[in-house]
Tab-separated table of C-alpha atoms in Angstrom:
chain	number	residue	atom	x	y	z
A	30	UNK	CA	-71.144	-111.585	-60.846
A	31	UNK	CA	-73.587	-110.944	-63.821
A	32	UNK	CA	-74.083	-107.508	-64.660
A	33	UNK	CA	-77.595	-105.633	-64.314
A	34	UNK	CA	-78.210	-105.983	-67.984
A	35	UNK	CA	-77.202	-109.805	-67.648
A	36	UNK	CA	-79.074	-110.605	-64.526
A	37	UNK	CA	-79.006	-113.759	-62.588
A	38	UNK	CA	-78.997	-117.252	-63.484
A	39	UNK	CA	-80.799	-119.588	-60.636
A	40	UNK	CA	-82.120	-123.126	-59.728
A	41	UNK	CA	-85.824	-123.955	-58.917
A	42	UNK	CA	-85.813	-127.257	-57.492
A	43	UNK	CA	-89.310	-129.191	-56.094
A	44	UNK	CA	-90.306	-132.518	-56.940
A	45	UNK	CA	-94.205	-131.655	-57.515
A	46	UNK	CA	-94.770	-129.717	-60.450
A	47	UNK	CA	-97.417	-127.305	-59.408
A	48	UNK	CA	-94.630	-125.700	-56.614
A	49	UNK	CA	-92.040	-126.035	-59.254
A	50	UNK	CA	-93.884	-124.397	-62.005
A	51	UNK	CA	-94.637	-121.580	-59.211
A	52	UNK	CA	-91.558	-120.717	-58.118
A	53	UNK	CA	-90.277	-120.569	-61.428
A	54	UNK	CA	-93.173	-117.927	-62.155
A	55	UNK	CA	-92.428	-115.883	-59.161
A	56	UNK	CA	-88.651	-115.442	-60.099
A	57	UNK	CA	-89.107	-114.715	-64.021
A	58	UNK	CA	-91.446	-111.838	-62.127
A	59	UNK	CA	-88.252	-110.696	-61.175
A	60	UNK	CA	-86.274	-108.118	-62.900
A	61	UNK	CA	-82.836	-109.313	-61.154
A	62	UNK	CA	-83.747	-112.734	-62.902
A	63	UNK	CA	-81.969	-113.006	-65.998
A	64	UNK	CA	-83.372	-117.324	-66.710
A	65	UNK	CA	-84.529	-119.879	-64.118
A	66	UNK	CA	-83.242	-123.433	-64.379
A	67	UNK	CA	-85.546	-126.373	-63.182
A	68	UNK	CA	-85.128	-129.739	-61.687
A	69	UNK	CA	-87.575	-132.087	-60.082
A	70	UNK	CA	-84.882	-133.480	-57.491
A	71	UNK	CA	-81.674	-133.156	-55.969
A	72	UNK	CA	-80.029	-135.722	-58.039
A	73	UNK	CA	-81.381	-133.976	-61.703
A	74	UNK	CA	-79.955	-130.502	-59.381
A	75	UNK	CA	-76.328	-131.728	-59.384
A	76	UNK	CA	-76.429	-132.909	-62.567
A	77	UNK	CA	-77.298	-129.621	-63.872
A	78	UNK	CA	-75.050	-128.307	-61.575
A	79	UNK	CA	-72.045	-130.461	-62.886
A	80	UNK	CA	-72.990	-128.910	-66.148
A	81	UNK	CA	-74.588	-131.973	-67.732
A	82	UNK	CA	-77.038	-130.612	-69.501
A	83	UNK	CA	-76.530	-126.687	-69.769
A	84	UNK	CA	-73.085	-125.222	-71.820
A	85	UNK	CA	-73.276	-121.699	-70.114
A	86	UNK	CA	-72.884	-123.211	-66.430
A	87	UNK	CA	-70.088	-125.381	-67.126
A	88	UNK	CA	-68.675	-122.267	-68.854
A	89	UNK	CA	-68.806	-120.607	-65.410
A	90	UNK	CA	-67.619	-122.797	-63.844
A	91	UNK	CA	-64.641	-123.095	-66.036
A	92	UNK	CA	-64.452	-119.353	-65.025
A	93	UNK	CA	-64.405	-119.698	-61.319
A	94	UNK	CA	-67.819	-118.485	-60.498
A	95	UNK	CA	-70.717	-120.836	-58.789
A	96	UNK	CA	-72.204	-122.981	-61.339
A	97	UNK	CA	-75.380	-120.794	-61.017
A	98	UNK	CA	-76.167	-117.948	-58.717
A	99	UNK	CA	-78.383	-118.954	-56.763
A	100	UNK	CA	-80.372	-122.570	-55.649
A	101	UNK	CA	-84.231	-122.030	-54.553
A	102	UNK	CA	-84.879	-125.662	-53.173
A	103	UNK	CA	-87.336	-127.033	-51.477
A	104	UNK	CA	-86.660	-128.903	-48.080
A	105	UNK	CA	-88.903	-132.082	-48.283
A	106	UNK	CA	-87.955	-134.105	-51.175
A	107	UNK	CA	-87.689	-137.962	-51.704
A	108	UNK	CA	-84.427	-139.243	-52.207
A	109	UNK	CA	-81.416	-136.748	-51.463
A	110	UNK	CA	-83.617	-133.729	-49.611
A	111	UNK	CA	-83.525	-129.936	-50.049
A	112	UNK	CA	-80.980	-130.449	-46.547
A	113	UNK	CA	-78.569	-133.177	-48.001
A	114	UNK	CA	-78.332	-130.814	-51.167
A	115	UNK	CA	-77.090	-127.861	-49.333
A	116	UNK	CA	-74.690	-129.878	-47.631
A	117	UNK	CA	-73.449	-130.581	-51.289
A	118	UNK	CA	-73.899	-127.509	-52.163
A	119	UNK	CA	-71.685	-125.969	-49.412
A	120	UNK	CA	-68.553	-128.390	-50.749
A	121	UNK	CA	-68.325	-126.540	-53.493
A	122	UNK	CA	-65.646	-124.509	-54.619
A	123	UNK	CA	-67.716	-121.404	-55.323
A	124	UNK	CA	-70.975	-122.416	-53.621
A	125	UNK	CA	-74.280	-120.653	-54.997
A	126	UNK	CA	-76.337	-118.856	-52.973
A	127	UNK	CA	-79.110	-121.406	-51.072
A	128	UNK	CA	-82.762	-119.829	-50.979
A	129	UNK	CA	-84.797	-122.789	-48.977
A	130	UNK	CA	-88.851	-123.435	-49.897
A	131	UNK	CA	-90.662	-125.029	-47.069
A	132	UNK	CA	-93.576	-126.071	-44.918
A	133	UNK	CA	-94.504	-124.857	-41.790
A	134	UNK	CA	-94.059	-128.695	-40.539
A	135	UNK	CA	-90.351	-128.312	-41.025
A	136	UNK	CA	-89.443	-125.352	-38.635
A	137	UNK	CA	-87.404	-128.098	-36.828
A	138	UNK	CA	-85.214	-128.029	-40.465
A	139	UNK	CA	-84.983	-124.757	-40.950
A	140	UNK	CA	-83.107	-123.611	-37.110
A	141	UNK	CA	-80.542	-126.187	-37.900
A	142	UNK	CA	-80.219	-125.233	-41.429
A	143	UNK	CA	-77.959	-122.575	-40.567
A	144	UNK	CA	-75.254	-124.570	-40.265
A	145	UNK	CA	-75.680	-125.408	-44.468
A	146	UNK	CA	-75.524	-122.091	-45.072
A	147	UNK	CA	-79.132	-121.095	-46.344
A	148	UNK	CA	-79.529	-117.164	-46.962
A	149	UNK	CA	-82.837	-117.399	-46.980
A	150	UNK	CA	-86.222	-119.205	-46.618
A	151	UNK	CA	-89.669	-118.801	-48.085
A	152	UNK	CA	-92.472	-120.575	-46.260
A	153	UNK	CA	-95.043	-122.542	-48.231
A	154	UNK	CA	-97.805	-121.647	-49.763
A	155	UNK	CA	-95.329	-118.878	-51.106
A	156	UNK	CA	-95.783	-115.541	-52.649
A	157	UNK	CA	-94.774	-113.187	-54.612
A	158	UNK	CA	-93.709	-110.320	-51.992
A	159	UNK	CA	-91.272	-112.994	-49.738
A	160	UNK	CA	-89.913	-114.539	-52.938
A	161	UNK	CA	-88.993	-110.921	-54.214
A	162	UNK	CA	-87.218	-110.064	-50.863
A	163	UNK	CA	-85.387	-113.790	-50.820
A	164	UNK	CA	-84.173	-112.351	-54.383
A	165	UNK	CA	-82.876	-109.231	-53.931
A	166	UNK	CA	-81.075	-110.768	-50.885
A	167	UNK	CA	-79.410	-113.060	-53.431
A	168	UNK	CA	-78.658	-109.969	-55.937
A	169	UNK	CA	-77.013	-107.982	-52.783
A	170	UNK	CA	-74.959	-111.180	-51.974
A	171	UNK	CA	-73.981	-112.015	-55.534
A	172	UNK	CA	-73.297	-108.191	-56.200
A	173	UNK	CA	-72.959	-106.479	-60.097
A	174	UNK	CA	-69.617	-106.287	-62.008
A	175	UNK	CA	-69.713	-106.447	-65.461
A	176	UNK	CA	-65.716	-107.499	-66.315
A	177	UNK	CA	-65.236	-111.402	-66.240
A	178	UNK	CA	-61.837	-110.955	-64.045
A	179	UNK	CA	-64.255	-108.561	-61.526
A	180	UNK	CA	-66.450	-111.650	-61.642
A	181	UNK	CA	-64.412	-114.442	-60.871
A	182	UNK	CA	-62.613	-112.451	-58.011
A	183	UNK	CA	-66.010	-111.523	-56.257
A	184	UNK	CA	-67.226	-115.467	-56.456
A	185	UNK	CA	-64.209	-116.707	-54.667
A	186	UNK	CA	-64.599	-113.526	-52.214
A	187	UNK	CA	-68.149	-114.717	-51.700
A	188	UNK	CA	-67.456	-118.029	-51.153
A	189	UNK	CA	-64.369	-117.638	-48.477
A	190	UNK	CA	-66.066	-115.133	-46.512
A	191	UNK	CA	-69.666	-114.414	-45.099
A	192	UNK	CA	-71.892	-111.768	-46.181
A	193	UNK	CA	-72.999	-108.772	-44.386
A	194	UNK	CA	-76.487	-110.008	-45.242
A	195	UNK	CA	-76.125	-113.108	-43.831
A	196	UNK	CA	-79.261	-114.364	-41.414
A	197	UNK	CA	-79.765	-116.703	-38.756
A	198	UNK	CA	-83.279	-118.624	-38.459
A	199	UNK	CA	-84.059	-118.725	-34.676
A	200	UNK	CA	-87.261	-120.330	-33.668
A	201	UNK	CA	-89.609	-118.173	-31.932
A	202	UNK	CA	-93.329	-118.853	-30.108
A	203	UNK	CA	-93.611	-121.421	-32.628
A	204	UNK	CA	-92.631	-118.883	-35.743
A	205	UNK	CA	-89.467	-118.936	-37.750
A	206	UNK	CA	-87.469	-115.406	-37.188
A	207	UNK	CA	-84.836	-114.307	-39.437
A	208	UNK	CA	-81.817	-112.655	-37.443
A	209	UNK	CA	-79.618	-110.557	-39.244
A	210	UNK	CA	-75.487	-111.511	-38.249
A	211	UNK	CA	-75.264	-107.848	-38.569
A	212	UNK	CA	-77.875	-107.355	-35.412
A	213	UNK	CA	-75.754	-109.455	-33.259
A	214	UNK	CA	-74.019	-107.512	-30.694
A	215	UNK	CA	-72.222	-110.566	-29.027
A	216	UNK	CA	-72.624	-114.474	-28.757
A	217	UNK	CA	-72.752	-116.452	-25.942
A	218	UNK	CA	-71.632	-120.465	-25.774
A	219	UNK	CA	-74.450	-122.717	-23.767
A	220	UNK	CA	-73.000	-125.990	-23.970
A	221	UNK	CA	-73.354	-127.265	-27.609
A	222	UNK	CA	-75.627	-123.728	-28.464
A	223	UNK	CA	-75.263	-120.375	-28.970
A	224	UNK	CA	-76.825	-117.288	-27.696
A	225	UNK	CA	-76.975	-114.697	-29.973
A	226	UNK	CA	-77.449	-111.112	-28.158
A	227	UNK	CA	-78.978	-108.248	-30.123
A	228	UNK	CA	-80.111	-104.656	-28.779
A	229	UNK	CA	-83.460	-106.161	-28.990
A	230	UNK	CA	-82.766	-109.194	-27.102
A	231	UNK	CA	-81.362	-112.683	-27.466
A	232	UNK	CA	-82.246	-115.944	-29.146
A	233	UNK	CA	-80.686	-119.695	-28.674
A	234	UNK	CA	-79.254	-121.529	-31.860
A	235	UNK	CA	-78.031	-125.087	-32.024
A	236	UNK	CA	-74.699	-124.199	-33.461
A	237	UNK	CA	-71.058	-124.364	-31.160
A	238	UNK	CA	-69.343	-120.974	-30.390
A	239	UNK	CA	-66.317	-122.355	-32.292
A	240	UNK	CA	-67.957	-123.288	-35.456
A	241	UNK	CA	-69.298	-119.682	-34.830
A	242	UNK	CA	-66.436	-118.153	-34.185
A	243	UNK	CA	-64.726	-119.877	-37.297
A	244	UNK	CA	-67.677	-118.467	-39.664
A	245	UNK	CA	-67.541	-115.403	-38.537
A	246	UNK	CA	-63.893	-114.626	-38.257
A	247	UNK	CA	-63.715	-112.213	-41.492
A	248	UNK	CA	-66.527	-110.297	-40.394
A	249	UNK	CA	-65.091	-108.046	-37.439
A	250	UNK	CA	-66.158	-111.355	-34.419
A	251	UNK	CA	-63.446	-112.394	-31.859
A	252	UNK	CA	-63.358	-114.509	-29.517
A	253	UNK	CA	-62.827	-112.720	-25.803
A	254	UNK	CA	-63.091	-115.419	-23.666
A	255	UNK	CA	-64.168	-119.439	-23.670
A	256	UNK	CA	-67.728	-118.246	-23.024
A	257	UNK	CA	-68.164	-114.977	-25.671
A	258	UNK	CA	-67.656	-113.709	-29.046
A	259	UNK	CA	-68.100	-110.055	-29.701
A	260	UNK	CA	-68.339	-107.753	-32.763
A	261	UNK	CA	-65.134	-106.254	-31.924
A	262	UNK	CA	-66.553	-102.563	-34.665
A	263	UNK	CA	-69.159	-102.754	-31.141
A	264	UNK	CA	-66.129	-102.514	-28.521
A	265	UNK	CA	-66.338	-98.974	-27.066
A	266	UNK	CA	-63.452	-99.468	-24.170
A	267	UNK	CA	-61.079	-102.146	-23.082
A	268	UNK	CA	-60.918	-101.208	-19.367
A	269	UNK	CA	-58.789	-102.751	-16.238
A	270	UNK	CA	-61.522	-104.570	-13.059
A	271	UNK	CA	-60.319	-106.216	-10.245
A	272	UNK	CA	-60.549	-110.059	-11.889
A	273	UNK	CA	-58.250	-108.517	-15.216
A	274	UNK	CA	-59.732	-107.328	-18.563
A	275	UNK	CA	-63.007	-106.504	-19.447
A	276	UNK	CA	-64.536	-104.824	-22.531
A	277	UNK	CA	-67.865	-102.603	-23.269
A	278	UNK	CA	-69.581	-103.274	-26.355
A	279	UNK	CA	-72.099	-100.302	-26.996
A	280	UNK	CA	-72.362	-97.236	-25.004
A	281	UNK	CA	-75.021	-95.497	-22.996
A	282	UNK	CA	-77.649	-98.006	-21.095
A	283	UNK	CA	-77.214	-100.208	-23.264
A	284	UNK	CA	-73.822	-101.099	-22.906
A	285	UNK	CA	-72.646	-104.421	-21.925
A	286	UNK	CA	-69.337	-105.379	-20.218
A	287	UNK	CA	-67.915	-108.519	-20.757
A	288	UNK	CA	-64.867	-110.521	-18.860
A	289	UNK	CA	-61.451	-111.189	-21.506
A	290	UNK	CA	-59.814	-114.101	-20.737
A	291	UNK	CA	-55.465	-113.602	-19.897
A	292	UNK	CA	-54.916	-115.864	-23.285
A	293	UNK	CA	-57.426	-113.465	-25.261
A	294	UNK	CA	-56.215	-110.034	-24.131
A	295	UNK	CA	-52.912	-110.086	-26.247
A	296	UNK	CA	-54.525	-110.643	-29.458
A	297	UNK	CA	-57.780	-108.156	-28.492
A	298	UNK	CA	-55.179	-105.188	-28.023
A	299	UNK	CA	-53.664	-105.718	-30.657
A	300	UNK	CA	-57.238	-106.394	-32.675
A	301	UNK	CA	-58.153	-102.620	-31.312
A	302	UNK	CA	-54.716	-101.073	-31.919
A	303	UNK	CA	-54.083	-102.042	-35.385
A	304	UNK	CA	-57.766	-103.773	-37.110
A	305	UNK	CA	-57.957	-105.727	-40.537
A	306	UNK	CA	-57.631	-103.522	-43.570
A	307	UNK	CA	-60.297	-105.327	-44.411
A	308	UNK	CA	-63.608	-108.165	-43.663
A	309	UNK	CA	-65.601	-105.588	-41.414
């Protein structure tokens, strides 16, 4: 991706100009911000996107990277919304990365908004601290080469696999809590949700185990059993019990063991014996 000196290209999108000319403030503020693109919808977005209006991101696109780095849109929008963009968005080839601007009213949004793959979101009114931290979570995603080649080969690498930075909005008491994927210890299916466990405790998303289990694939999860995906770096034993397989993720008191299912245990042994060169 662009180099330090180049910094990054991104998209401001609201459709009232006051936020818009806001935003766009707060990122120029931003040494990682090389120029910040504007639209006042989701249909002017694509069209910028497509490369309509600007030479250099058609130019990138031609050269395999996302047609900017990263999208700050907000979620209430007339028209196509901030939601139905990111849905766009995620068809891509080489998908930017999606920074979400939003109400408090919209908490609803942003827990199912995972499932677009947002990296981050900045409650309205916004300032200048939170959109500095949504940034450099969008510089450590799009990383810093400098050679085109290194470029193009880190997009499609960002675009085929998740990020170690990658968060999960989980409502809670009424707040909107950003969960890092790399806090989760193990997930648990409950019905059509997911409970993701972390040292410090466990919170409910409205997302299927599978589609989990599918996202998450290149970074170190695997499905154990119909019921649970674990972060197989977190497995300290594969042990023998009396109802077949079982593994211990952690150690100490808080270690958790967790049934493997006959179909699973061939492909955990050989997960533990011989893990991917690389994804984790």
């Amino acid at each position: 991706m662009p180099s330090d000196n180049a910094g990054l290209l991104v998209l401001a999108v609201d459709d009232e100009a006051p936020g818009l000319s806001e935003i766009k403030f707060l990122l120029e503020s931003s040494p990682h911000i090389r120029r910040v693109l504007t639209a006042f919808d989701a249909a002017e977005a694509l069209r910028i996107l497509r490369g309509d209006y600007e030479q250099e991101v058609m130019a990138r696109t031609k050269a395999g990277l996302p047609p900017v780095d990263a999208v700050f849109a907000d979620i209430n929008m007339p028209g196509l919304s901030g939601m139905d963009l990111a849905r766009v968005l995620s068809a891509f080839r080489h998908p930017p990365a999606l920074v979400f601007v939003t109400g408090v009213e919209e908490r609803d949004a942003l827990v199912t908004a995972f499932d677009v793959g947002a990296l981050d979101f900045i409650n309205k009114p916004i300032n200048e601290e939170r959109v500095l931290k949504a940034i450099s979570r969008v510089a450590d995603r799009v990383g810093r080469t400098s050679a085109p080649a290194a470029q193009a080969s880190q997009a499609a690498q960002n675009a085929a696999e998740p990020t170690d930075d990658e968060v999960i909005p989980v409502e809670l008491g009424g707040t909107i809590k950003l969960v890092p994927r790399a806090s989760v210890r193990y997930v648990e299916a409950q019905g059509d949700y997911a409970r993701l466990h972390t040292q410090d405790g466990s919170h409910l998303v409205r997302i299927p185990l599978a589609q989990l289990e599918e996202r998450w694939a290149n970074a170190g999860f695997v499905r154990i059993h119909r019921s649970y995906l674990v972060a197989l770096p977190l497995v300290s034993e594969l042990r023998m019990t009396a109802n077949g397989y079982a593994v211990v993720i952690g150690t100490g008191e808080g270690a958790k063991e967790l049934p493997v299912s006959r179909r699973h245990t061939k492909e955990l042994k050989e997960r533990i014996v011989r893990p991917p060169k690389s994804g984790w």
